[in-house]
Structure formats: C-alpha cells, structure tokens
Amino acid sequence: MSTTTSRASRLAAGVLAGSLTLLPLTACSFSSDNLSCSGSECSVTLSGNGAEVEILGTSLALGGVQDGRASLSVGNASVSCAQGETVSAGPLTLTCTTVQADSVEVTASLG
C-alpha cells in the first residue's frame, strides 16, 4: 500500500470518527416556531395544538392550553404546567416560562 493511499485512509477515518463524536452535540432539532439551544438546555415556543419539536433527543408536543395551563406530551408521558412552573417528565426538566391562549414557551434541560 502506498503512503498516499494509507494517509488518505487515515484522514477519512479521522473525519468519520470526528463526525460521529460531534453527533451527540446536536442536541436539538426542530419543526416548530422558535428553538434555541445552549449546551444541554433549550428554549422553544410551541404555537397551536399539536405543535411538536424534538428537543434534547425527546419529543415534546403541545396538547393545548386551558385555564392558564399548558398540556404537554414528553415522549410517552403527559404533563401540564402553568407559567413559571417547573415539571419533570422522562429525561427532561421543563419550565413553562410563558403560557398564552394558544402557545407555550418552554425551557428544557436534561435531568
């Protein structure tokens, strides 16, 4: 095997390993209104019943808002929270920072 081929193989393997190492750092992916992440904490605004996002590897959906409480599906769990309230569901700790008639702003963190 030539030195050039060997070097190219090592480079390709290094790039692949680096890509796989960085993959878990992409903690949040979304299909909703607003999402921002910093480290292991993400903030998202879900607007409208059924709005859904994948956040920190867990599905989060807004079921609706009634009497100032947002109903949320977190993976297979269901929780509700009022503005300023913090709840835990599955691997996430959620704080409902703003609850409006048809939307909720949530800050999520692991643990």
N, CA, C and O atoms as a DFTB+ gen file, in Angstrom:
444 C
 N C O
     1  1       0.856      -1.169       0.000
     2  2       0.000       0.000       0.000
     3  2       0.898       1.226       0.000
     4  3       1.879       1.291       0.741
     5  1       0.557       2.192      -0.832
     6  2       1.387       3.385      -0.909
     7  2       1.135       4.299       0.282
     8  3       0.106       4.202       0.951
     9  1       2.089       5.188       0.533
    10  2       1.978       6.135       1.641
    11  2       0.794       7.069       1.430
    12  3       0.099       7.411       2.386
    13  1       0.557       7.488       0.184
    14  2      -0.544       8.402      -0.118
    15  2      -1.885       7.748       0.170
    16  3      -2.758       8.374       0.771
    17  1      -2.065       6.496      -0.250
    18  2      -3.316       5.777      -0.006
    19  2      -3.527       5.571       1.480
    20  3      -4.637       5.751       1.980
    21  1      -2.479       5.198       2.188
    22  2      -2.571       4.984       3.626
    23  2      -2.941       6.277       4.346
    24  3      -3.791       6.274       5.236
    25  1      -2.308       7.374       3.966
    26  2      -2.592       8.670       4.585
    27  2      -4.042       9.083       4.306
    28  3      -4.719       9.585       5.203
    29  1      -4.522       8.881       3.084
    30  2      -5.900       9.228       2.727
    31  2      -6.887       8.388       3.525
    32  3      -7.925       8.892       3.954
    33  1      -6.572       7.112       3.729
    34  2      -7.448       6.237       4.513
    35  2      -7.520       6.699       5.959
    36  3      -8.600       6.731       6.548
    37  1      -6.366       7.062       6.540
    38  2      -6.353       7.546       7.930
    39  2      -7.118       8.859       8.053
    40  3      -7.836       9.074       9.030
    41  1      -6.966       9.738       7.063
    42  2      -7.672      11.013       7.084
    43  2      -9.183      10.791       7.014
    44  3      -9.938      11.416       7.759
    45  1      -9.619       9.911       6.129
    46  2     -11.050       9.625       6.003
    47  2     -11.594       9.026       7.297
    48  3     -12.686       9.386       7.736
    49  1     -10.847       8.126       7.901
    50  2     -11.275       7.522       9.167
    51  2     -11.347       8.573      10.267
    52  3     -12.261       8.547      11.091
    53  1     -10.399       9.488      10.286
    54  2     -10.402      10.557      11.289
    55  2     -11.588      11.491      11.126
    56  3     -12.200      11.899      12.113
    57  1     -11.915      11.833       9.886
    58  2     -13.067      12.702       9.626
    59  2     -14.351      12.005      10.055
    60  3     -15.214      12.629      10.672
    61  1     -14.489      10.720       9.739
    62  2     -15.675       9.962      10.136
    63  2     -15.782       9.883      11.650
    64  3     -16.862      10.096      12.201
    65  1     -14.695       9.585      12.327
    66  2     -14.712       9.500      13.791
    67  2     -15.063      10.849      14.401
    68  3     -15.825      10.912      15.366
    69  1     -14.520      11.918      13.856
    70  2     -14.836      13.256      14.359
    71  2     -16.300      13.597      14.167
    72  3     -16.917      14.208      15.039
    73  1     -16.862      13.207      13.028
    74  2     -18.282      13.459      12.774
    75  2     -19.151      12.709      13.762
    76  3     -20.125      13.257      14.278
    77  1     -18.808      11.463      14.030
    78  2     -19.587      10.662      14.976
    79  2     -19.455      11.196      16.390
    80  3     -20.400      11.101      17.174
    81  1     -18.308      11.751      16.731
    82  2     -18.108      12.330      18.059
    83  2     -18.962      13.572      18.234
    84  3     -19.497      13.795      19.320
    85  1     -19.104      14.384      17.203
    86  2     -19.876      15.619      17.289
    87  2     -21.376      15.391      17.185
    88  3     -22.151      16.272      17.560
    89  1     -21.811      14.236      16.688
    90  2     -23.227      13.960      16.506
    91  2     -24.052      14.172      17.766
    92  3     -25.106      14.801      17.667
    93  1     -23.651      13.690      18.962
    94  2     -24.467      13.927      20.149
    95  2     -24.554      15.399      20.543
    96  3     -25.458      15.768      21.293
    97  1     -23.661      16.241      20.071
    98  2     -23.688      17.650      20.425
    99  2     -24.797      18.403      19.705
   100  3     -25.121      19.531      20.074
   101  1     -25.382      17.786      18.677
   102  2     -26.516      18.400      18.009
   103  2     -27.759      17.993      18.781
   104  3     -28.546      17.168      18.319
   105  1     -27.929      18.574      19.953
   106  2     -28.938      18.147      20.910
   107  2     -30.352      18.451      20.467
   108  3     -31.267      17.713      20.831
   109  1     -30.570      19.487      19.708
   110  2     -31.920      19.910      19.370
   111  2     -32.112      19.912      17.864
   112  3     -31.280      20.428      17.119
   113  1     -33.207      19.335      17.430
   114  2     -33.642      19.507      16.055
   115  2     -35.110      19.889      16.130
   116  3     -35.794      19.516      17.083
   117  1     -35.612      20.632      15.134
   118  2     -36.958      21.147      15.323
   119  2     -37.783      21.224      14.059
   120  3     -37.258      21.250      12.946
   121  1     -39.100      21.260      14.260
   122  2     -40.054      21.531      13.193
   123  2     -41.144      22.421      13.770
   124  3     -42.331      22.195      13.537
   125  1     -40.735      23.425      14.519
   126  2     -41.672      24.308      15.203
   127  2     -41.239      25.756      15.032
   128  3     -40.325      26.058      14.265
   129  1     -41.904      26.643      15.756
   130  2     -41.706      28.078      15.584
   131  2     -40.299      28.536      15.943
   132  3     -39.519      28.899      15.062
   133  1     -39.975      28.519      17.221
   134  2     -38.705      29.071      17.691
   135  2     -37.991      28.064      18.570
   136  3     -38.597      27.460      19.455
   137  1     -36.710      27.885      18.326
   138  2     -35.909      26.962      19.122
   139  2     -34.500      27.500      19.217
   140  3     -33.900      27.885      18.213
   141  1     -33.976      27.525      20.428
   142  2     -32.568      27.883      20.598
   143  2     -31.986      27.023      21.700
   144  3     -32.646      26.741      22.701
   145  1     -30.752      26.611      21.509
   146  2     -30.091      25.732      22.470
   147  2     -28.731      26.286      22.851
   148  3     -28.051      26.941      22.060
   149  1     -28.365      26.004      24.075
   150  2     -27.046      26.344      24.576
   151  2     -26.640      25.238      25.529
   152  3     -27.235      25.075      26.594
   153  1     -25.629      24.482      25.147
   154  2     -25.210      23.355      25.982
   155  2     -26.313      22.323      26.065
   156  3     -26.808      21.860      25.038
   157  1     -26.705      21.955      27.280
   158  2     -27.739      20.933      27.457
   159  2     -29.070      21.564      27.856
   160  3     -29.875      20.933      28.540
   161  1     -29.305      22.809      27.432
   162  2     -30.567      23.497      27.720
   163  2     -31.096      24.122      26.438
   164  3     -30.350      24.744      25.681
   165  1     -32.389      23.949      26.206
   166  2     -33.024      24.509      25.019
   167  2     -34.285      25.254      25.409
   168  3     -34.968      24.882      26.364
   169  1     -34.591      26.309      24.666
   170  2     -35.844      27.043      24.825
   171  2     -36.602      26.955      23.515
   172  3     -36.023      27.081      22.437
   173  1     -37.911      26.737      23.624
   174  2     -38.740      26.588      22.432
   175  2     -40.101      27.213      22.688
   176  3     -40.605      27.190      23.811
   177  1     -40.690      27.771      21.641
   178  2     -42.070      28.233      21.694
   179  2     -42.893      27.325      20.800
   180  3     -42.626      27.212      19.604
   181  1     -43.894      26.678      21.381
   182  2     -44.817      25.829      20.638
   183  2     -46.120      26.599      20.488
   184  3     -46.707      27.033      21.479
   185  1     -46.575      26.770      19.245
   186  2     -47.803      27.517      18.978
   187  2     -48.817      26.625      18.288
   188  3     -48.523      26.024      17.254
   189  1     -50.009      26.539      18.859
   190  2     -51.087      25.745      18.275
   191  2     -51.073      24.312      18.763
   192  3     -50.018      23.712      18.972
   193  1     -52.283      23.775      18.939
   194  2     -52.411      22.386      19.381
   195  2     -51.708      21.461      18.396
   196  3     -51.868      21.596      17.183
   197  1     -50.941      20.535      18.916
   198  2     -50.231      19.575      18.086
   199  2     -48.849      20.026      17.648
   200  3     -48.119      19.243      17.040
   201  1     -48.465      21.268      17.938
   202  2     -47.108      21.712      17.592
   203  2     -46.117      20.796      18.288
   204  3     -46.263      20.498      19.473
   205  1     -45.107      20.350      17.549
   206  2     -44.197      19.333      18.069
   207  2     -42.760      19.684      17.731
   208  3     -42.482      20.311      16.709
   209  1     -41.857      19.272      18.601
   210  2     -40.436      19.515      18.412
   211  2     -39.671      18.349      19.018
   212  3     -40.135      17.737      19.981
   213  1     -38.506      18.037      18.466
   214  2     -37.611      17.093      19.124
   215  2     -36.543      17.929      19.795
   216  3     -35.829      18.699      19.152
   217  1     -36.449      17.759      21.103
   218  2     -35.575      18.602      21.899
   219  2     -34.762      17.719      22.836
   220  3     -35.324      16.935      23.602
   221  1     -33.446      17.844      22.775
   222  2     -32.539      17.042      23.601
   223  2     -32.846      15.555      23.471
   224  3     -32.782      14.810      24.449
   225  1     -33.180      15.133      22.253
   226  2     -33.424      13.723      21.971
   227  2     -34.793      13.218      22.399
   228  3     -35.032      12.011      22.359
   229  1     -35.692      14.095      22.806
   230  2     -37.018      13.697      23.279
   231  2     -38.080      14.504      22.544
   232  3     -37.918      15.705      22.325
   233  1     -39.167      13.837      22.165
   234  2     -40.273      14.509      21.500
   235  2     -41.085      15.313      22.513
   236  3     -41.420      14.813      23.586
   237  1     -41.400      16.560      22.166
   238  2     -42.188      17.449      23.020
   239  2     -43.295      18.042      22.162
   240  3     -43.024      18.615      21.107
   241  1     -44.558      17.907      22.615
   242  2     -45.689      18.412      21.839
   243  2     -46.664      19.152      22.739
   244  3     -46.836      18.815      23.910
   245  1     -47.300      20.169      22.166
   246  2     -48.320      20.937      22.877
   247  2     -49.680      20.317      22.596
   248  3     -50.117      20.249      21.447
   249  1     -50.348      19.863      23.661
   250  2     -51.689      19.305      23.514
   251  2     -52.749      20.386      23.517
   252  3     -53.814      20.221      22.921
   253  1     -52.464      21.487      24.184
   254  2     -53.413      22.592      24.254
   255  2     -53.181      23.403      25.510
   256  3     -52.368      23.042      26.361
   257  1     -53.906      24.508      25.617
   258  2     -53.831      25.366      26.794
   259  2     -55.253      25.574      27.304
   260  3     -56.153      25.939      26.548
   261  1     -55.438      25.335      28.594
   262  2     -56.750      25.544      29.206
   263  2     -56.556      26.083      30.616
   264  3     -55.751      25.559      31.385
   265  1     -57.292      27.123      30.945
   266  2     -57.233      27.736      32.277
   267  2     -55.807      28.096      32.690
   268  3     -55.434      27.949      33.854
   269  1     -55.015      28.568      31.730
   270  2     -53.659      29.002      32.033
   271  2     -52.649      27.888      32.207
   272  3     -51.518      28.134      32.627
   273  1     -53.046      26.651      31.885
   274  2     -52.129      25.511      31.990
   275  2     -51.912      24.901      30.610
   276  3     -52.861      24.666      29.863
   277  1     -50.660      24.652      30.289
   278  2     -50.310      24.019      29.020
   279  2     -50.208      22.515      29.231
   280  3     -49.538      22.056      30.156
   281  1     -50.875      21.748      28.372
   282  2     -50.760      20.289      28.389
   283  2     -49.680      19.895      27.391
   284  3     -49.745      20.252      26.215
   285  1     -48.693      19.158      27.870
   286  2     -47.550      18.775      27.044
   287  2     -47.383      17.270      27.027
   288  3     -47.591      16.603      28.040
   289  1     -47.007      16.736      25.876
   290  2     -46.593      15.341      25.761
   291  2     -45.083      15.341      25.664
   292  3     -44.502      16.022      24.820
   293  1     -44.453      14.576      26.531
   294  2     -42.996      14.478      26.571
   295  2     -42.662      13.008      26.384
   296  3     -42.763      12.221      27.325
   297  1     -42.260      12.632      25.162
   298  2     -42.083      11.215      24.883
   299  2     -43.426      10.524      25.083
   300  3     -44.412      10.893      24.445
   301  1     -43.476       9.519      25.969
   302  2     -44.710       8.797      26.261
   303  2     -45.444       9.353      27.472
   304  3     -46.493       8.824      27.840
   305  1     -44.932      10.391      28.095
   306  2     -45.533      10.956      29.311
   307  2     -46.346      12.204      28.971
   308  3     -46.105      12.864      27.960
   309  1     -47.309      12.509      29.833
   310  2     -48.099      13.731      29.700
   311  2     -47.972      14.536      30.977
   312  3     -48.075      13.993      32.076
   313  1     -47.747      15.835      30.830
   314  2     -47.641      16.733      31.978
   315  2     -48.366      18.024      31.636
   316  3     -48.676      18.291      30.475
   317  1     -48.631      18.816      32.660
   318  2     -49.165      20.151      32.422
   319  2     -48.437      21.116      33.336
   320  3     -47.958      20.745      34.407
   321  1     -48.364      22.364      32.891
   322  2     -47.692      23.362      33.717
   323  2     -48.284      24.735      33.466
   324  3     -48.756      25.045      32.372
   325  1     -48.245      25.546      34.507
   326  2     -48.664      26.940      34.425
   327  2     -47.416      27.800      34.239
   328  3     -46.295      27.319      34.402
   329  1     -47.614      29.054      33.903
   330  2     -46.491      29.971      33.715
   331  2     -45.631      30.029      34.972
   332  3     -46.132      30.240      36.076
   333  1     -44.313      29.835      34.780
   334  2     -43.363      29.877      35.889
   335  2     -43.178      28.556      36.604
   336  3     -42.301      28.440      37.460
   337  1     -43.981      27.558      36.275
   338  2     -43.910      26.255      36.945
   339  2     -42.875      25.357      36.275
   340  3     -42.690      25.406      35.059
   341  1     -42.205      24.537      37.080
   342  2     -41.226      23.573      36.589
   343  2     -41.737      22.169      36.865
   344  3     -42.178      21.868      37.975
   345  1     -41.678      21.305      35.848
   346  2     -42.119      19.918      35.971
   347  2     -41.054      19.015      35.368
   348  3     -40.235      19.455      34.560
   349  1     -41.072      17.744      35.768
   350  2     -40.155      16.754      35.203
   351  2     -40.961      15.704      34.465
   352  3     -42.026      15.287      34.922
   353  1     -40.450      15.284      33.327
   354  2     -41.090      14.228      32.550
   355  2     -40.018      13.511      31.751
   356  3     -39.285      14.133      30.982
   357  1     -39.931      12.201      31.935
   358  2     -38.896      11.445      31.247
   359  2     -37.536      12.007      31.609
   360  3     -37.268      12.282      32.779
   361  1     -36.675      12.182      30.619
   362  2     -35.328      12.681      30.905
   363  2     -35.250      14.206      31.039
   364  3     -34.185      14.748      31.334
   365  1     -36.375      14.896      30.822
   366  2     -36.344      16.358      30.775
   367  2     -36.927      17.024      32.014
   368  3     -37.862      16.516      32.633
   369  1     -36.362      18.157      32.354
   370  2     -36.951      19.083      33.312
   371  2     -37.419      20.277      32.493
   372  3     -36.633      20.887      31.768
   373  1     -38.707      20.609      32.610
   374  2     -39.315      21.659      31.803
   375  2     -39.777      22.811      32.677
   376  3     -40.381      22.595      33.727
   377  1     -39.500      24.021      32.253
   378  2     -40.042      25.212      32.897
   379  2     -40.898      25.933      31.865
   380  3     -40.418      26.308      30.795
   381  1     -42.165      26.122      32.199
   382  2     -43.070      26.870      31.322
   383  2     -42.881      28.346      31.633
   384  3     -43.435      28.861      32.604
   385  1     -42.100      29.018      30.807
   386  2     -41.765      30.411      31.088
   387  2     -42.895      31.361      30.711
   388  3     -43.101      32.375      31.378
   389  1     -43.626      31.042      29.649
   390  2     -44.773      31.848      29.228
   391  2     -45.870      30.916      28.741
   392  3     -45.621      30.034      27.919
   393  1     -47.085      31.109      29.248
   394  2     -48.240      30.343      28.785
   395  2     -49.281      31.345      28.301
   396  3     -49.733      32.205      29.057
   397  1     -49.658      31.219      27.016
   398  2     -50.679      32.090      26.430
   399  2     -51.837      31.232      25.945
   400  3     -51.803      30.010      26.088
   401  1     -52.853      31.852      25.376
   402  2     -54.074      31.148      24.990
   403  2     -53.827      29.968      24.054
   404  3     -54.507      28.947      24.163
   405  1     -52.867      30.088      23.138
   406  2     -52.630      29.002      22.189
   407  2     -51.154      28.671      22.007
   408  3     -50.772      28.068      21.004
   409  1     -50.325      29.059      22.968
   410  2     -48.893      28.767      22.847
   411  2     -48.242      28.683      24.218
   412  3     -48.783      29.142      25.224
   413  1     -47.065      28.082      24.217
   414  2     -46.284      27.976      25.451
   415  2     -44.811      28.119      25.096
   416  3     -44.350      27.582      24.089
   417  1     -44.086      28.841      25.922
   418  2     -42.634      28.909      25.808
   419  2     -42.062      28.044      26.916
   420  3     -42.385      28.230      28.090
   421  1     -41.213      27.099      26.540
   422  2     -40.676      26.110      27.468
   423  2     -39.158      26.152      27.430
   424  3     -38.554      26.263      26.363
   425  1     -38.552      26.063      28.596
   426  2     -37.115      25.844      28.699
   427  2     -36.928      24.421      29.186
   428  3     -37.481      24.033      30.215
   429  1     -36.151      23.643      28.448
   430  2     -35.946      22.230      28.768
   431  2     -34.476      21.967      29.034
   432  3     -33.594      22.520      28.376
   433  1     -34.234      21.110      30.016
   434  2     -32.865      20.680      30.301
   435  2     -32.897      19.206      30.661
   436  3     -33.937      18.675      31.051
   437  1     -31.763      18.554      30.532
   438  2     -31.673      17.136      30.893
   439  2     -31.561      17.002      32.400
   440  3     -30.831      17.739      33.062
   441  1     -32.322      16.020      32.932
   442  2     -32.218      15.736      34.368
   443  2     -33.147      16.469      35.152
   444  3     -33.171      16.328      36.375
